[in-house]
Coordinates of C-alpha atoms (C1' of nucleotides) in Angstrom, one line a residue:
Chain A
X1 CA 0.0 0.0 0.0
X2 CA 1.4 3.7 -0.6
X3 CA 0.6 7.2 0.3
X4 CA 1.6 10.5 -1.4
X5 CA 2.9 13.1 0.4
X6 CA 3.6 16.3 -1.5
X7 CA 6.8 18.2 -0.8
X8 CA 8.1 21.6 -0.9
X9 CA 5.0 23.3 0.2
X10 CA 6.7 26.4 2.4
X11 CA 8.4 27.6 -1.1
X12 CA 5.7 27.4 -4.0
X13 CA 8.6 27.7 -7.1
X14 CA 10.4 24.5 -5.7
X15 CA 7.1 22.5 -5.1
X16 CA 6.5 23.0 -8.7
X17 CA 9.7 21.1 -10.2
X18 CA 9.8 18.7 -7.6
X19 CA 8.2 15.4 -7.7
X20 CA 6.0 14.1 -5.1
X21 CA 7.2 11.8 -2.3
X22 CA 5.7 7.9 -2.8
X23 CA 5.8 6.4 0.7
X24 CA 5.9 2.1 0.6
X25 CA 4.7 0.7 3.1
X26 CA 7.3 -1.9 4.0
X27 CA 5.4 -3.3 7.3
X28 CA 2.9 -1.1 9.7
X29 CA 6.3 -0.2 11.6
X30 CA 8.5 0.6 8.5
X31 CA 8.1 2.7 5.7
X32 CA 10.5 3.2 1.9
X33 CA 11.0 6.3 0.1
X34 CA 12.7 4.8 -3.5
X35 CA 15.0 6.2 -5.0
X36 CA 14.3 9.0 -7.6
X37 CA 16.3 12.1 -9.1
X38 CA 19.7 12.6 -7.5
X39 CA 18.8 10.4 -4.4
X40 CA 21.6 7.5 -3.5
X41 CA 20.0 5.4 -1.4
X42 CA 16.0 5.1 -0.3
X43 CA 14.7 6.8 2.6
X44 CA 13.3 4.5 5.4
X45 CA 11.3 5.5 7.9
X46 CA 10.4 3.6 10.8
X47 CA 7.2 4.5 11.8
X48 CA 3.0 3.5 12.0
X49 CA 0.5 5.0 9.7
X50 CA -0.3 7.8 12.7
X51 CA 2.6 8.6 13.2
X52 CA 3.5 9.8 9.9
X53 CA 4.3 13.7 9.9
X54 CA 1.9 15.9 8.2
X55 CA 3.1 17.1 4.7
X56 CA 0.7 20.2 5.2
X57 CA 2.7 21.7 8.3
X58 CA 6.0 19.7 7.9
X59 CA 8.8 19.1 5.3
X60 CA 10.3 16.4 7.2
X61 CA 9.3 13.1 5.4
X62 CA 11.2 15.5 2.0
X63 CA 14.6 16.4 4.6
X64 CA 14.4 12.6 4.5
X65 CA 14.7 12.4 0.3
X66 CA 17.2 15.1 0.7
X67 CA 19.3 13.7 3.2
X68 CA 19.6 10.6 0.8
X69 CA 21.4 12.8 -1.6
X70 CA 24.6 13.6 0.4
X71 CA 28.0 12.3 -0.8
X72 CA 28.9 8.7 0.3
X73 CA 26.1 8.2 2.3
X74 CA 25.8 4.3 2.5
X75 CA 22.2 2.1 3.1
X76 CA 19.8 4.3 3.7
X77 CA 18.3 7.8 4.8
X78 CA 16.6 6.7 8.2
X79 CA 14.6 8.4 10.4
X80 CA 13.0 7.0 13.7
X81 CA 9.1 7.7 14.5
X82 CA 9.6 10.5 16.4
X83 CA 10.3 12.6 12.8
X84 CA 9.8 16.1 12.6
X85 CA 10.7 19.0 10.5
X86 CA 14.1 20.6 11.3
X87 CA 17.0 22.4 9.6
X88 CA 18.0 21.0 6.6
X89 CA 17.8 16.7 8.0
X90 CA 15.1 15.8 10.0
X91 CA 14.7 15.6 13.5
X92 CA 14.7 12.2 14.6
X93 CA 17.3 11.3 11.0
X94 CA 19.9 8.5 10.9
X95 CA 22.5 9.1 7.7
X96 CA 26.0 7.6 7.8
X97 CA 28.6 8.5 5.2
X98 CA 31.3 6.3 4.1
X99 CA 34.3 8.5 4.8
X100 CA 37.1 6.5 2.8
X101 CA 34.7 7.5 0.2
X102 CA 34.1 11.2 -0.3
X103 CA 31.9 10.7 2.7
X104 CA 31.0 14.5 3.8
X105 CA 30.0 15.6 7.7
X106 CA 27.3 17.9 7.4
X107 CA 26.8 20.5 10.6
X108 CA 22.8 20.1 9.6
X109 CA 22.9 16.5 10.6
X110 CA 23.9 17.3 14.1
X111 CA 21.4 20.4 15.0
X112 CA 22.2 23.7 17.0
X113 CA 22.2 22.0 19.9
X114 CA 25.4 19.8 19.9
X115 CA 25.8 16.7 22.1
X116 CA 21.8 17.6 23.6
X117 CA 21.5 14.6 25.5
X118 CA 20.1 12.5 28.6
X119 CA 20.8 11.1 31.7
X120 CA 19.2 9.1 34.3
X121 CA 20.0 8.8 37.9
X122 CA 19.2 6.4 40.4
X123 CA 17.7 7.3 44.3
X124 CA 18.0 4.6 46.7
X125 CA 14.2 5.0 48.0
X126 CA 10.8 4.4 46.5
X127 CA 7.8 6.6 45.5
X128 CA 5.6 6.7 49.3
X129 CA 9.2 7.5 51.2
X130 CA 9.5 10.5 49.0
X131 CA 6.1 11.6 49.0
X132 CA 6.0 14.2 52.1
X133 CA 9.3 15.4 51.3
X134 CA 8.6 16.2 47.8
X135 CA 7.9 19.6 47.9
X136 CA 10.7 19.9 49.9
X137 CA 13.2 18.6 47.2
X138 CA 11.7 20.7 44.3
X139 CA 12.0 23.6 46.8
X140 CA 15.8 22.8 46.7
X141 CA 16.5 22.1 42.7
X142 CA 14.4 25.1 42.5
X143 CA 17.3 27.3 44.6
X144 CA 19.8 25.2 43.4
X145 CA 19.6 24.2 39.4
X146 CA 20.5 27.3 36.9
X147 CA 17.7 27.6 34.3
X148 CA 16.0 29.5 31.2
X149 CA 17.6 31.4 28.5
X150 CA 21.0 33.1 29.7
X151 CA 24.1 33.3 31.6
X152 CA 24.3 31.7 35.1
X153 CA 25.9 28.4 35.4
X154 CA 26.6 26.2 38.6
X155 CA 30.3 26.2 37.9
X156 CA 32.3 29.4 37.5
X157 CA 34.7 29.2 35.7
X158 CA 38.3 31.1 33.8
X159 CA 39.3 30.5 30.0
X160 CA 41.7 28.3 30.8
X161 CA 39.7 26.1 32.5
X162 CA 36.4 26.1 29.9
X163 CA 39.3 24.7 27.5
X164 CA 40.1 22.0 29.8
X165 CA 36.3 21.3 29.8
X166 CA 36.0 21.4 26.2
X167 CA 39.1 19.0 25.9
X168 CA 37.7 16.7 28.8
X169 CA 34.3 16.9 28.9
X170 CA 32.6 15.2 32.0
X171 CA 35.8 14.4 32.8
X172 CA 37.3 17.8 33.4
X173 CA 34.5 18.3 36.0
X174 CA 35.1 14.8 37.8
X175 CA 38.8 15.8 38.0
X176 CA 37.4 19.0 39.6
X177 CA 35.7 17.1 42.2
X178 CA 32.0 17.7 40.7
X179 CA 31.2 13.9 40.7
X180 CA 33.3 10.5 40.7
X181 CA 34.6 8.1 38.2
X182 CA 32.1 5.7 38.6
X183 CA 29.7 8.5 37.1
X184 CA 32.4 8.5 33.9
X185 CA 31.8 5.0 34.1
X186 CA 28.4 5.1 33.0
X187 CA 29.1 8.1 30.6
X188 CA 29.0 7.2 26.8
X189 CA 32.1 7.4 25.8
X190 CA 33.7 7.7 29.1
X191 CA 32.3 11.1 29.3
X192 CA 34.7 12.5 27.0
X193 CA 34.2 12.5 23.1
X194 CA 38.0 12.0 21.3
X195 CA 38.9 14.9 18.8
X196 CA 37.9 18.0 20.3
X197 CA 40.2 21.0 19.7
X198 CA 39.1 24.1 21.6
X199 CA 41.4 26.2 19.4
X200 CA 38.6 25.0 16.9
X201 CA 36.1 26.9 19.0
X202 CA 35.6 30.1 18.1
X203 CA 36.1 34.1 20.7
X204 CA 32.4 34.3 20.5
X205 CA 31.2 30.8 21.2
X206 CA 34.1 30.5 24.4
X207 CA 32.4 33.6 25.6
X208 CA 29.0 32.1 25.3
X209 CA 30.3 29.5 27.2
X210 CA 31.7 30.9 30.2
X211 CA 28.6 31.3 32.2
X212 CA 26.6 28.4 31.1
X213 CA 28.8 25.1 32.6
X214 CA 26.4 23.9 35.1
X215 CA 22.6 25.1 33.5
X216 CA 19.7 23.3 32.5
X217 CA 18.5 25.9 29.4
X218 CA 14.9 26.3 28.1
X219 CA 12.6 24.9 25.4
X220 CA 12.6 20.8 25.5
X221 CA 15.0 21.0 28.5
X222 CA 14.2 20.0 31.5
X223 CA 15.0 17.8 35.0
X224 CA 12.5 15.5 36.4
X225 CA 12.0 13.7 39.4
X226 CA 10.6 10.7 38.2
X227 CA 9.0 7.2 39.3
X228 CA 9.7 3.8 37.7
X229 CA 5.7 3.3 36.8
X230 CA 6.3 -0.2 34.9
X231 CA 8.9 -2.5 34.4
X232 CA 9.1 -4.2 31.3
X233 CA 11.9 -6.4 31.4
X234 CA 12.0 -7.6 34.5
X235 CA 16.4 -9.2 34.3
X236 CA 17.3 -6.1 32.1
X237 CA 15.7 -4.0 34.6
X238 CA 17.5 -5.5 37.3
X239 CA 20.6 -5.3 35.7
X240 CA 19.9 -1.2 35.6
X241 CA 18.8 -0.9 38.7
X242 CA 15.6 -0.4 38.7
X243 CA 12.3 -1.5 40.3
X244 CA 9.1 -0.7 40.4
X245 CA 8.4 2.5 42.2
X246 CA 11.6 3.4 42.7
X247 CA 12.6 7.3 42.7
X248 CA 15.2 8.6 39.7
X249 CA 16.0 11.7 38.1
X250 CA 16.0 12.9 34.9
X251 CA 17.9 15.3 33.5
X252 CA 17.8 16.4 30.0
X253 CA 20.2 19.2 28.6
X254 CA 23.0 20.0 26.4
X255 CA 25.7 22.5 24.8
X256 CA 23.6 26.1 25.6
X257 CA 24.8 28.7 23.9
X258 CA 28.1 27.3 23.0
X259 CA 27.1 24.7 20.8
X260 CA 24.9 26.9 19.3
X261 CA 27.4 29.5 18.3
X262 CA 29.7 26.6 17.1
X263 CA 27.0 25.3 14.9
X264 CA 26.2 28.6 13.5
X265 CA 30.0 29.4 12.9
X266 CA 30.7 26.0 10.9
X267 CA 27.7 27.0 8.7
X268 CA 28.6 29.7 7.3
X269 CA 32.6 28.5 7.3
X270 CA 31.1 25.0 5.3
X271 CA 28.8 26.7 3.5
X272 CA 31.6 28.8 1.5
X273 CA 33.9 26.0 1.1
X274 CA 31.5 23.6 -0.4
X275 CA 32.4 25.4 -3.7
X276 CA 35.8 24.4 -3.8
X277 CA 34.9 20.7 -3.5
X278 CA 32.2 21.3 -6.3
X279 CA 29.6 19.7 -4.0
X280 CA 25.8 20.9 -4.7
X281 CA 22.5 19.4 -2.0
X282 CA 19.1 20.0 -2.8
X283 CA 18.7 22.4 0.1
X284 CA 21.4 25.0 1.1
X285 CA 20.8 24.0 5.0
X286 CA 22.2 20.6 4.2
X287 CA 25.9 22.3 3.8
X288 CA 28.7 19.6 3.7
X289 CA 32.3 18.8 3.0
X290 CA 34.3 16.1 3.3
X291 CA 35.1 14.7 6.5
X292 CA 38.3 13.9 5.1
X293 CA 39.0 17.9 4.5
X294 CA 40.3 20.5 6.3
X295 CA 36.9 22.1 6.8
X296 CA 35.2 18.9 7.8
X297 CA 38.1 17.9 10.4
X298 CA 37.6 21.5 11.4
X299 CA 33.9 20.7 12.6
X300 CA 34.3 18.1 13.7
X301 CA 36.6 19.2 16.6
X302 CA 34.5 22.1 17.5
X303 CA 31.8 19.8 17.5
X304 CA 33.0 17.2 19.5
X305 CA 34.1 20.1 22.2
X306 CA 31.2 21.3 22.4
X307 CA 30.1 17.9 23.3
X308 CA 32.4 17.7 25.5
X309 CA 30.9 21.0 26.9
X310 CA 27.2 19.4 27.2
X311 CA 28.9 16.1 29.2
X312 CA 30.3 18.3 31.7
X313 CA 27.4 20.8 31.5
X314 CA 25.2 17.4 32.6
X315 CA 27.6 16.2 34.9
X316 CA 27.0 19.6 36.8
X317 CA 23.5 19.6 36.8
X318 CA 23.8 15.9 38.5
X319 CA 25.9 17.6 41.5
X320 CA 23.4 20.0 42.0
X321 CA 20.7 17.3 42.2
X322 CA 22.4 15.3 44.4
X323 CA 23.1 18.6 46.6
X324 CA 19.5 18.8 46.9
X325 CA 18.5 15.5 47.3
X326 CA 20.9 14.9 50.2
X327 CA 20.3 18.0 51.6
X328 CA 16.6 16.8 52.3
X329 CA 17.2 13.3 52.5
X330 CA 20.4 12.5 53.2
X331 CA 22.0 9.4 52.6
X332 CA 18.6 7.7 51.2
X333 CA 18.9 10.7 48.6
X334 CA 21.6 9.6 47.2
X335 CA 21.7 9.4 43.5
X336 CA 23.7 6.7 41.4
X337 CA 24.4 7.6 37.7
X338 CA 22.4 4.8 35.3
X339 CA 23.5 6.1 32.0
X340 CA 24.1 9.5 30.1
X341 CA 23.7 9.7 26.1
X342 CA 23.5 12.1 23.5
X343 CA 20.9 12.1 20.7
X344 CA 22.7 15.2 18.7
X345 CA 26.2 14.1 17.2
X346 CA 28.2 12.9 14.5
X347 CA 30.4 10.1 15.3
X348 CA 33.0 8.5 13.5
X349 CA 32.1 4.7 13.7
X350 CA 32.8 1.3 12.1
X351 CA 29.8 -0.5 10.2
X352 CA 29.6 -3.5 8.3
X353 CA 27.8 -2.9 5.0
X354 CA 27.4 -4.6 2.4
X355 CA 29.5 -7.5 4.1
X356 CA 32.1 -5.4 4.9
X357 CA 33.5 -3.2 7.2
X358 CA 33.6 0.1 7.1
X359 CA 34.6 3.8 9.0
X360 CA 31.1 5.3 9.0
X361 CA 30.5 9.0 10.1
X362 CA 27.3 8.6 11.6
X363 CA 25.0 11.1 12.1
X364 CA 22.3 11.2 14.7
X365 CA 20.1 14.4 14.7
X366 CA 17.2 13.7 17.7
X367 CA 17.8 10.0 17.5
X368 CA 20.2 8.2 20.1
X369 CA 22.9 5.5 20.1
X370 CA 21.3 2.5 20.9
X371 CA 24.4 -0.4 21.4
X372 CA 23.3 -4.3 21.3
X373 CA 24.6 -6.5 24.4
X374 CA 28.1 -7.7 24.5
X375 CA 29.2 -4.5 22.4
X376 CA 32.5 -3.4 23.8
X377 CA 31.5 0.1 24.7
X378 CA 29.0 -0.9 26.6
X379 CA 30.0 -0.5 30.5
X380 CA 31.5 -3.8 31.8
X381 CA 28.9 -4.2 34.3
X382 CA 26.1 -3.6 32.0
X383 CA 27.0 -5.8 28.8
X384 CA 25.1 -8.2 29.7
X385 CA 21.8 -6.4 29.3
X386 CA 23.0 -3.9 26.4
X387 CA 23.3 -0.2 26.2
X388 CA 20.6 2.0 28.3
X389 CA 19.0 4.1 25.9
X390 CA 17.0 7.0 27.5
X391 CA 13.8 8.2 26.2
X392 CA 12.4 11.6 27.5
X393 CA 8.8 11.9 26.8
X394 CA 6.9 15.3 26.5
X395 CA 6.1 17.2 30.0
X396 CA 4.1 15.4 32.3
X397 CA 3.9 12.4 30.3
X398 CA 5.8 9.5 30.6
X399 CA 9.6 9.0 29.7
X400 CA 11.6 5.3 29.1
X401 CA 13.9 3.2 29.4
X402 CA 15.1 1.0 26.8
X403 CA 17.9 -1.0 25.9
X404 CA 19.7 -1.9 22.6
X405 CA 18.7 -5.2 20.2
X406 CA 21.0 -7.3 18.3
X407 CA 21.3 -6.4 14.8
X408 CA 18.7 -4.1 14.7
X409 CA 20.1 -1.8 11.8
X410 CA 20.0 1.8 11.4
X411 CA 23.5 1.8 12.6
X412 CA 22.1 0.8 16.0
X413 CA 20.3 4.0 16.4
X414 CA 16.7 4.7 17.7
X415 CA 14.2 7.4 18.9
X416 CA 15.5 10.2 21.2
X417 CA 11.6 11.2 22.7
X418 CA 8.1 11.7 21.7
X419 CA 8.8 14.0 18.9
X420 CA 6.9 17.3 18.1
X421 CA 3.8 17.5 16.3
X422 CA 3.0 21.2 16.4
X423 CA 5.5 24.2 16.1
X424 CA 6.4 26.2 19.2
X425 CA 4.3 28.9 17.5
X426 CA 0.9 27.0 17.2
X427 CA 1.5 25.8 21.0
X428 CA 1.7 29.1 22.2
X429 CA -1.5 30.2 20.5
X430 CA -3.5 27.2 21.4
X431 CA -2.4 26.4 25.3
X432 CA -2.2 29.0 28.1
X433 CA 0.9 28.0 30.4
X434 CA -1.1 29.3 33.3
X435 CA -3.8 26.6 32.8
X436 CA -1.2 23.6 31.9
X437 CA 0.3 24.4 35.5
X438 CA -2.5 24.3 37.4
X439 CA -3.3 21.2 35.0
X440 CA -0.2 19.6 36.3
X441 CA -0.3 20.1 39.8
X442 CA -4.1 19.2 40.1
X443 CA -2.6 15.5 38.5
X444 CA 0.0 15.3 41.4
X445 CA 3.0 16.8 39.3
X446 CA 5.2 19.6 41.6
X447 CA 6.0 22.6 39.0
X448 CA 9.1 24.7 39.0
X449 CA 9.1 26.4 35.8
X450 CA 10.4 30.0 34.9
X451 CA 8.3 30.8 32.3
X452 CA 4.5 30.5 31.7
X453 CA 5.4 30.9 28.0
X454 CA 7.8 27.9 27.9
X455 CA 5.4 25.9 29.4
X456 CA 2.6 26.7 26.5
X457 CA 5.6 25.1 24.2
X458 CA 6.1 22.8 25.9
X459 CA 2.2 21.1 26.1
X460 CA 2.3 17.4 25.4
X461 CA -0.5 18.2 23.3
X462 CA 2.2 19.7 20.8
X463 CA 3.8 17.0 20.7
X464 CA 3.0 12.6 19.3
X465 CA 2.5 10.4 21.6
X466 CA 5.4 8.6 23.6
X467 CA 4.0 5.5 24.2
X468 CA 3.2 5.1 20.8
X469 CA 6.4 6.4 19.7
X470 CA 8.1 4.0 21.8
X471 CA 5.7 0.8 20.6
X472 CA 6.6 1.4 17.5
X473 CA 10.2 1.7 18.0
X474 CA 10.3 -1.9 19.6
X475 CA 7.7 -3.6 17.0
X476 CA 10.2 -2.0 14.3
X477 CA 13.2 -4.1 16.3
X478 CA 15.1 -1.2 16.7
X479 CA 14.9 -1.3 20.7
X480 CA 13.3 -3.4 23.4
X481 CA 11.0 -1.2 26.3
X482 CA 13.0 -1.9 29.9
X483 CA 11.0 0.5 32.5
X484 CA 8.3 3.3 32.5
X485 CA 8.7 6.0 34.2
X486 CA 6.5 8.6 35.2
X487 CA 7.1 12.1 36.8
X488 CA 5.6 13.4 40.0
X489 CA 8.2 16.7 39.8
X490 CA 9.2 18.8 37.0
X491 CA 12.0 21.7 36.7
X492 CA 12.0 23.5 33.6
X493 CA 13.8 27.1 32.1
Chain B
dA1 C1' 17.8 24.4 20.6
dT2 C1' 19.3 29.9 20.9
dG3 C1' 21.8 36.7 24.2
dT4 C1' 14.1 33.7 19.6
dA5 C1' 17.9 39.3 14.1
dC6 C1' 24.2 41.8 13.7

DNA sequence: ATGTAC
């Protein structure tokens, strides 16, 4: 069975000389774009029937046809169910380039916000020894946990020392004394991405970044107090951690203004050498080069710092937790680090395609690494079970926690949350963030947010539905669902 | 996502 989508709608002169999209339907969890015009490989989107974007209000299933264009991109164009329209690839997009092959790194298939990403932490106590001392908590990460737009970070710190950071990531705060190893332990990549060069960084974006280290941000960011609801797998679960209502926290954050500035830098820097390389994209936000040049090394060490800046960045928001956890509940608020992961980043990785092994840059815009058992970067202690793979849902909904399956393609990549479904725009006309407050409390969630505003973009009714996101995700055999959480507290910018 | 336009 197929469906038309048309493309191209925002920009009436394109629509006209491009063809309309043919989506196959491959299974009800998996979707084909074929090839056509300068595409090198189909699309494939993993998703139901309703969970489809919109062509009317969103481009995104067309980013995906794009995307497919790109030099030495190898398999397919992916994109998880979670898809939705955003600059140049899609949000929730899976493209990996063959770099021993013209590959090209494209700053578009990363986002503005580099190395955005999630972590879970682990409280020793359940939901009802919580409960009277709830208010109390939020009271504290209220005082305690930097948030909204702007300068203010937990950790205050020189240029010298935001290099080291930007060098060491997560690291460079442990070392510090924010944190302990075993947190590093349960970092993806140790908490520190290889390649980062902060002399790749530019004045402006160090400068953004000297009074953010240690901040939670706005928009989709937020931390959560949270309750394991449902477990799902009951040995994987155990092997996490986690039990039935026991008491976590969620914190989900990344590079502030830093990685924005670096993402806006290598832009315009990519977008004028693409010339020279005589490389053309259907869509100017899709600028690329080379990995293997100068330009395309050159992003991706100023990307990978400004990972490195959004590990540490949610290494300090987990000391700030745990200061206001123990400072209410001492020791039974202490807070053991399950996992943290990006879902922005491009990562050089080996693949095996086409029966053979190959160095991969992978790119993962809104969808998160997502590493079978037994894989080797997979914490000692957890390789049993696999790779956690942390799922925020939209406010006051659920969130999850998955794990990786064997062989489960798309470069072992899968969802990164529920995925919007209305722009910030439309939220803010339709929802008053007064009434989704009062909304929240009167369903037992404890609000701390700065902004009525920010919460009106932030409805869950702007965005699909995580539970359905997340079924679909497992029927595809992408992931397999571990634990439910829900949240009873919520901080937000 | 973002000193929501240099």
């Amino acid at each position: 069975m197929a469906a038309v989508v048309r493309g191209g709608r925002s920009r009436p002169d394109a629509s006209a000389a491009r063809p309309a999209l043919r989506l196959v339907e491959e299974t009800p969890w998996r979707w084909r774009i074929d090839r056509a015009g300068d595409m090198k490989v189909p699309g494939v989107v993993f998703a139901s029937r309703d969970l489809l974007p919109e062509a009317a209000a969103d481009q995104s299933l067309q980013q995906v046809a794009n995307v497919a264009t790109l030099p030495g991109i190898v398999e397919a164009s992916y994109a998880m169910p979670d898809l939705h329209w955003g600059y140049g690839f899609p949000i929730g997009g899976v493209a990996a380039t063959e770099v021993d092959n013209d590959g090209v790194v494209s700053p578009g298939g990363v986002g503005f916000d580099i190395s955005c990403g999630v972590r879970l932490l682990i409280a020793p106590i359940d939901r009802g020894e919580l409960a009277f001392r709830l208010e109390m908590v939020m009271d504290a990460l209220e005082e305690l946990v930097p948030r909204g737009m702007g300068r203010g970070g937990v950790w205050e710190l020189g240029e010298p020392e935001l290099r080291r950071v930007l060098q060491g990531g997560a690291r460079a705060a442990v070392e510090r004394g924010y944190g302990d190893e075993r947190d590093l332990e349960r970092c993806e990549d140790g908490g520190l991405l290889e390649g980062a060069d902060a002399d790749a960084v530019s004045e402006r974006a160090l400068a953004r970044g000297l009074h953010q280290v240690g901040s939670l941000g706005s928009g989709n960011h937020f931390l959560e107090v949270q309750v394991v609801e449902e477990v799902l797998d009951a040995a994987v679960a155990a092997c996490f951690g986690l039990r039935v209502g026991q008491v976590c926290v969620m914190i989900h954050s990344g590079s502030r203004g830093l990685g924005h500035q670096v993402c806006t830098d290598s832009v315009a820097g990519i977008e004028a050498a693409m010339r020279r390389y005589g490389l053309s994209v259907p869509d100017r936000q899709l600028a690329c080069v080379p990995v293997r040049s100068p330009e395309g090394r050159a992003y991706l060490a100023a990307m990978a710092a400004a990972a490195n800046y959004g590990r540490a960045n949610r290494q300090l928001l987990s000391v700030v937790a745990r200061r206001a956890f123990s400072r209410v509940l001492g020791a039974s608020g202490r807070l053991e680090l399950l996992y943290d992961v990006s879902h922005n980043l491009a990562k050089l990785e080996t693949h095996v395609v086409d029966g053979r092994a190959r160095l991969l840059c992978v790119h993962r815009k809104g969808a998160t690494r997502a590493l079978p058992p037994g894989h080797r970067d997979v914490p000692a202690d957890l390789a049993e079970a696999g790779q956690p793979v942390l799922v925020p849902g939209s406010m006051g909904t659920a969130s999850y926690v998955l794990v990786g399956e064997p062989g489960a393609g798309a470069f072992a990549s899968t969802c990164h949350g529920a995925g919007r479904a209305m722009s910030r725009t439309a939220a803010r006309h339709q929802v008053s963030g007064a009434a989704l407050r009062r909304e929240l409390v009167a369903a037992g969630v404890a609000v701390r947010a700065s902004s009525n505003r920010g919460l009106a973009e932030e409805a869950p009714t702007s965005y699909k539905d995580i539970d359905a996101v997340v079924s679909c995700v497992e029927r595809a055999g992408l992931a397999r669902r571990v634990a439910r959480l829900v949240p009873v507290g919520v901080v937000k910018g």
